[in-house]
mmCIF file of C-alpha atoms in Angstrom:
data_model
loop_
_atom_site.group_PDB
_atom_site.id
_atom_site.type_symbol
_atom_site.label_atom_id
_atom_site.label_comp_id
_atom_site.label_asym_id
_atom_site.label_seq_id
_atom_site.Cartn_x
_atom_site.Cartn_y
_atom_site.Cartn_z
ATOM 1 C CA MET A 206 17.310 1.042 12.261
ATOM 2 C CA ASN A 207 13.647 1.994 12.579
ATOM 3 C CA LEU A 208 11.240 0.010 10.423
ATOM 4 C CA VAL A 209 7.715 1.302 9.878
ATOM 5 C CA VAL A 210 5.413 -0.820 7.729
ATOM 6 C CA ILE A 211 2.427 0.776 6.021
ATOM 7 C CA ARG A 212 0.027 -1.029 3.752
ATOM 8 C CA HIS A 213 -1.077 0.967 0.719
ATOM 9 C CA GLY A 214 -4.092 3.236 1.001
ATOM 10 C CA ILE A 215 -7.625 2.213 0.094
ATOM 11 C CA ALA A 216 -7.657 1.177 -3.557
ATOM 12 C CA GLU A 217 -10.382 1.115 -6.180
ATOM 13 C CA ALA A 218 -12.663 -1.919 -5.820
ATOM 14 C CA ARG A 219 -10.960 -5.030 -7.170
ATOM 15 C CA ALA A 220 -14.116 -6.556 -8.677
ATOM 16 C CA SER A 221 -15.063 -3.539 -10.780
ATOM 17 C CA TRP A 222 -11.441 -2.893 -11.766
ATOM 18 C CA ASN A 223 -10.824 -6.479 -12.873
ATOM 19 C CA ALA A 224 -14.242 -6.752 -14.557
ATOM 20 C CA ASP A 225 -12.981 -4.373 -17.221
ATOM 21 C CA GLY A 226 -10.024 -6.676 -17.902
ATOM 22 C CA ARG A 227 -7.489 -4.345 -16.332
ATOM 23 C CA LEU A 228 -4.480 -5.724 -14.476
ATOM 24 C CA ASP A 229 -4.678 -5.697 -10.688
ATOM 25 C CA GLU A 230 -1.144 -4.300 -10.447
ATOM 26 C CA GLU A 231 -2.432 -1.146 -12.178
ATOM 27 C CA ARG A 232 -5.332 -0.693 -9.716
ATOM 28 C CA PRO A 233 -4.959 2.790 -8.182
ATOM 29 C CA LEU A 234 -5.939 4.321 -4.882
ATOM 30 C CA SER A 235 -9.504 5.570 -4.671
ATOM 31 C CA GLN A 236 -10.031 9.266 -4.011
ATOM 32 C CA HIS A 237 -11.026 8.327 -0.468
ATOM 33 C CA GLY A 238 -7.833 6.286 -0.166
ATOM 34 C CA LYS A 239 -5.711 9.246 -1.291
ATOM 35 C CA THR A 240 -7.386 11.520 1.252
ATOM 36 C CA ARG A 241 -7.022 9.024 4.104
ATOM 37 C CA MET A 242 -3.366 8.356 3.273
ATOM 38 C CA ALA A 243 -2.592 12.081 3.236
ATOM 39 C CA LEU A 244 -4.119 12.322 6.722
ATOM 40 C CA ALA A 245 -2.150 9.275 7.875
ATOM 41 C CA ALA A 246 1.073 10.796 6.515
ATOM 42 C CA ALA A 247 0.364 14.017 8.403
ATOM 43 C CA GLY A 248 -0.162 12.020 11.587
ATOM 44 C CA LEU A 249 3.031 10.053 11.033
ATOM 45 C CA ALA A 250 4.936 13.311 10.604
ATOM 46 C CA THR A 251 3.966 14.338 14.141
ATOM 47 C CA GLU A 252 5.697 11.224 15.495
ATOM 48 C CA LEU A 253 8.518 10.781 13.009
ATOM 49 C CA PRO A 254 9.979 14.035 11.673
ATOM 50 C CA THR A 255 12.015 12.498 8.826
ATOM 51 C CA LEU A 256 12.334 9.312 6.834
ATOM 52 C CA GLY A 257 15.624 8.059 5.482
ATOM 53 C CA VAL A 258 14.453 5.587 2.867
ATOM 54 C CA LEU A 259 11.003 4.609 1.678
ATOM 55 C CA VAL A 260 10.728 1.214 -0.009
ATOM 56 C CA SER A 261 7.591 0.541 -2.032
ATOM 57 C CA SER A 262 6.106 -2.181 -4.143
ATOM 58 C CA PRO A 263 5.999 -1.225 -7.830
ATOM 59 C CA LEU A 264 2.212 -1.740 -7.937
ATOM 60 C CA ALA A 265 0.277 1.435 -8.800
ATOM 61 C CA ARG A 266 -1.558 1.778 -5.480
ATOM 62 C CA ALA A 267 1.666 1.273 -3.513
ATOM 63 C CA ARG A 268 3.540 3.807 -5.667
ATOM 64 C CA GLN A 269 0.733 6.334 -5.151
ATOM 65 C CA THR A 270 0.916 5.744 -1.397
ATOM 66 C CA ALA A 271 4.690 6.258 -1.541
ATOM 67 C CA ASP A 272 4.220 9.480 -3.514
ATOM 68 C CA ILE A 273 1.856 10.827 -0.843
ATOM 69 C CA LEU A 274 4.393 9.980 1.862
ATOM 70 C CA CYS A 275 7.252 11.534 -0.132
ATOM 71 C CA HIS A 276 5.196 14.705 -0.512
ATOM 72 C CA ARG A 277 4.919 14.900 3.290
ATOM 73 C CA PHE A 278 8.584 13.881 3.771
ATOM 74 C CA PRO A 279 10.305 15.582 0.796
ATOM 75 C CA ASP A 280 13.872 14.519 1.656
ATOM 76 C CA THR A 281 12.985 10.828 1.567
ATOM 77 C CA ASP A 282 14.907 8.523 -0.778
ATOM 78 C CA LEU A 283 12.299 6.379 -2.606
ATOM 79 C CA HIS A 284 13.156 2.885 -3.862
ATOM 80 C CA LEU A 285 10.830 0.476 -5.659
ATOM 81 C CA SER A 286 11.378 -3.176 -4.810
ATOM 82 C CA GLU A 287 10.099 -6.245 -6.611
ATOM 83 C CA ALA A 288 10.446 -8.025 -3.246
ATOM 84 C CA LEU A 289 7.311 -6.182 -2.084
ATOM 85 C CA ARG A 290 5.063 -7.581 -4.814
ATOM 86 C CA PRO A 291 2.144 -9.629 -3.418
ATOM 87 C CA GLU A 292 3.528 -12.870 -4.842
ATOM 88 C CA SER A 293 6.929 -12.424 -3.178
ATOM 89 C CA CYS A 294 7.882 -14.405 -0.099
ATOM 90 C CA PRO A 295 8.972 -12.841 3.223
ATOM 91 C CA GLU A 296 12.552 -14.001 2.692
ATOM 92 C CA ASP A 297 12.739 -11.810 -0.430
ATOM 93 C CA ILE A 298 11.831 -8.761 1.651
ATOM 94 C CA VAL A 299 14.438 -9.508 4.311
ATOM 95 C CA THR A 300 17.099 -10.008 1.636
ATOM 96 C CA ALA A 301 16.175 -6.725 -0.092
ATOM 97 C CA LEU A 302 16.364 -4.789 3.182
ATOM 98 C CA HIS A 303 19.919 -5.987 3.751
ATOM 99 C CA GLN A 304 21.218 -4.957 0.316
ATOM 100 C CA PRO A 305 22.810 -1.575 -0.484
ATOM 101 C CA PRO A 306 21.671 1.165 -0.593
ATOM 102 C CA LEU A 307 19.037 0.054 1.920
ATOM 103 C CA ALA A 308 21.228 -1.708 4.485
ATOM 104 C CA GLY A 309 21.407 0.274 7.715
ATOM 105 C CA SER A 310 18.727 2.760 6.659
ATOM 106 C CA GLU A 311 15.442 3.718 8.262
ATOM 107 C CA PHE A 312 12.578 2.146 6.376
ATOM 108 C CA ILE A 313 8.903 2.681 5.842
#
């Protein structure tokens, strides 16, 4: 199994987002973050031609990052996992990675 870990792209500023009373989990990528992640995905594609499974946090910025990666790797199987929420503990992530349909897959 190959495991590649990518943090989400650059998000909108937390202070200005939260100042309007909006939930942090809905905070999206900034335009700059979208552009940079698309470039990062293109670079990753030169080293890793395919992805088996992409596991993402359900937070908006993580889902947007996953969407950018899935656009670059169109045959990727995307799964959202509550185990990747910021408040989750590392043991939750390990457990999720060993459960079907993810067990034995390549991850990003």
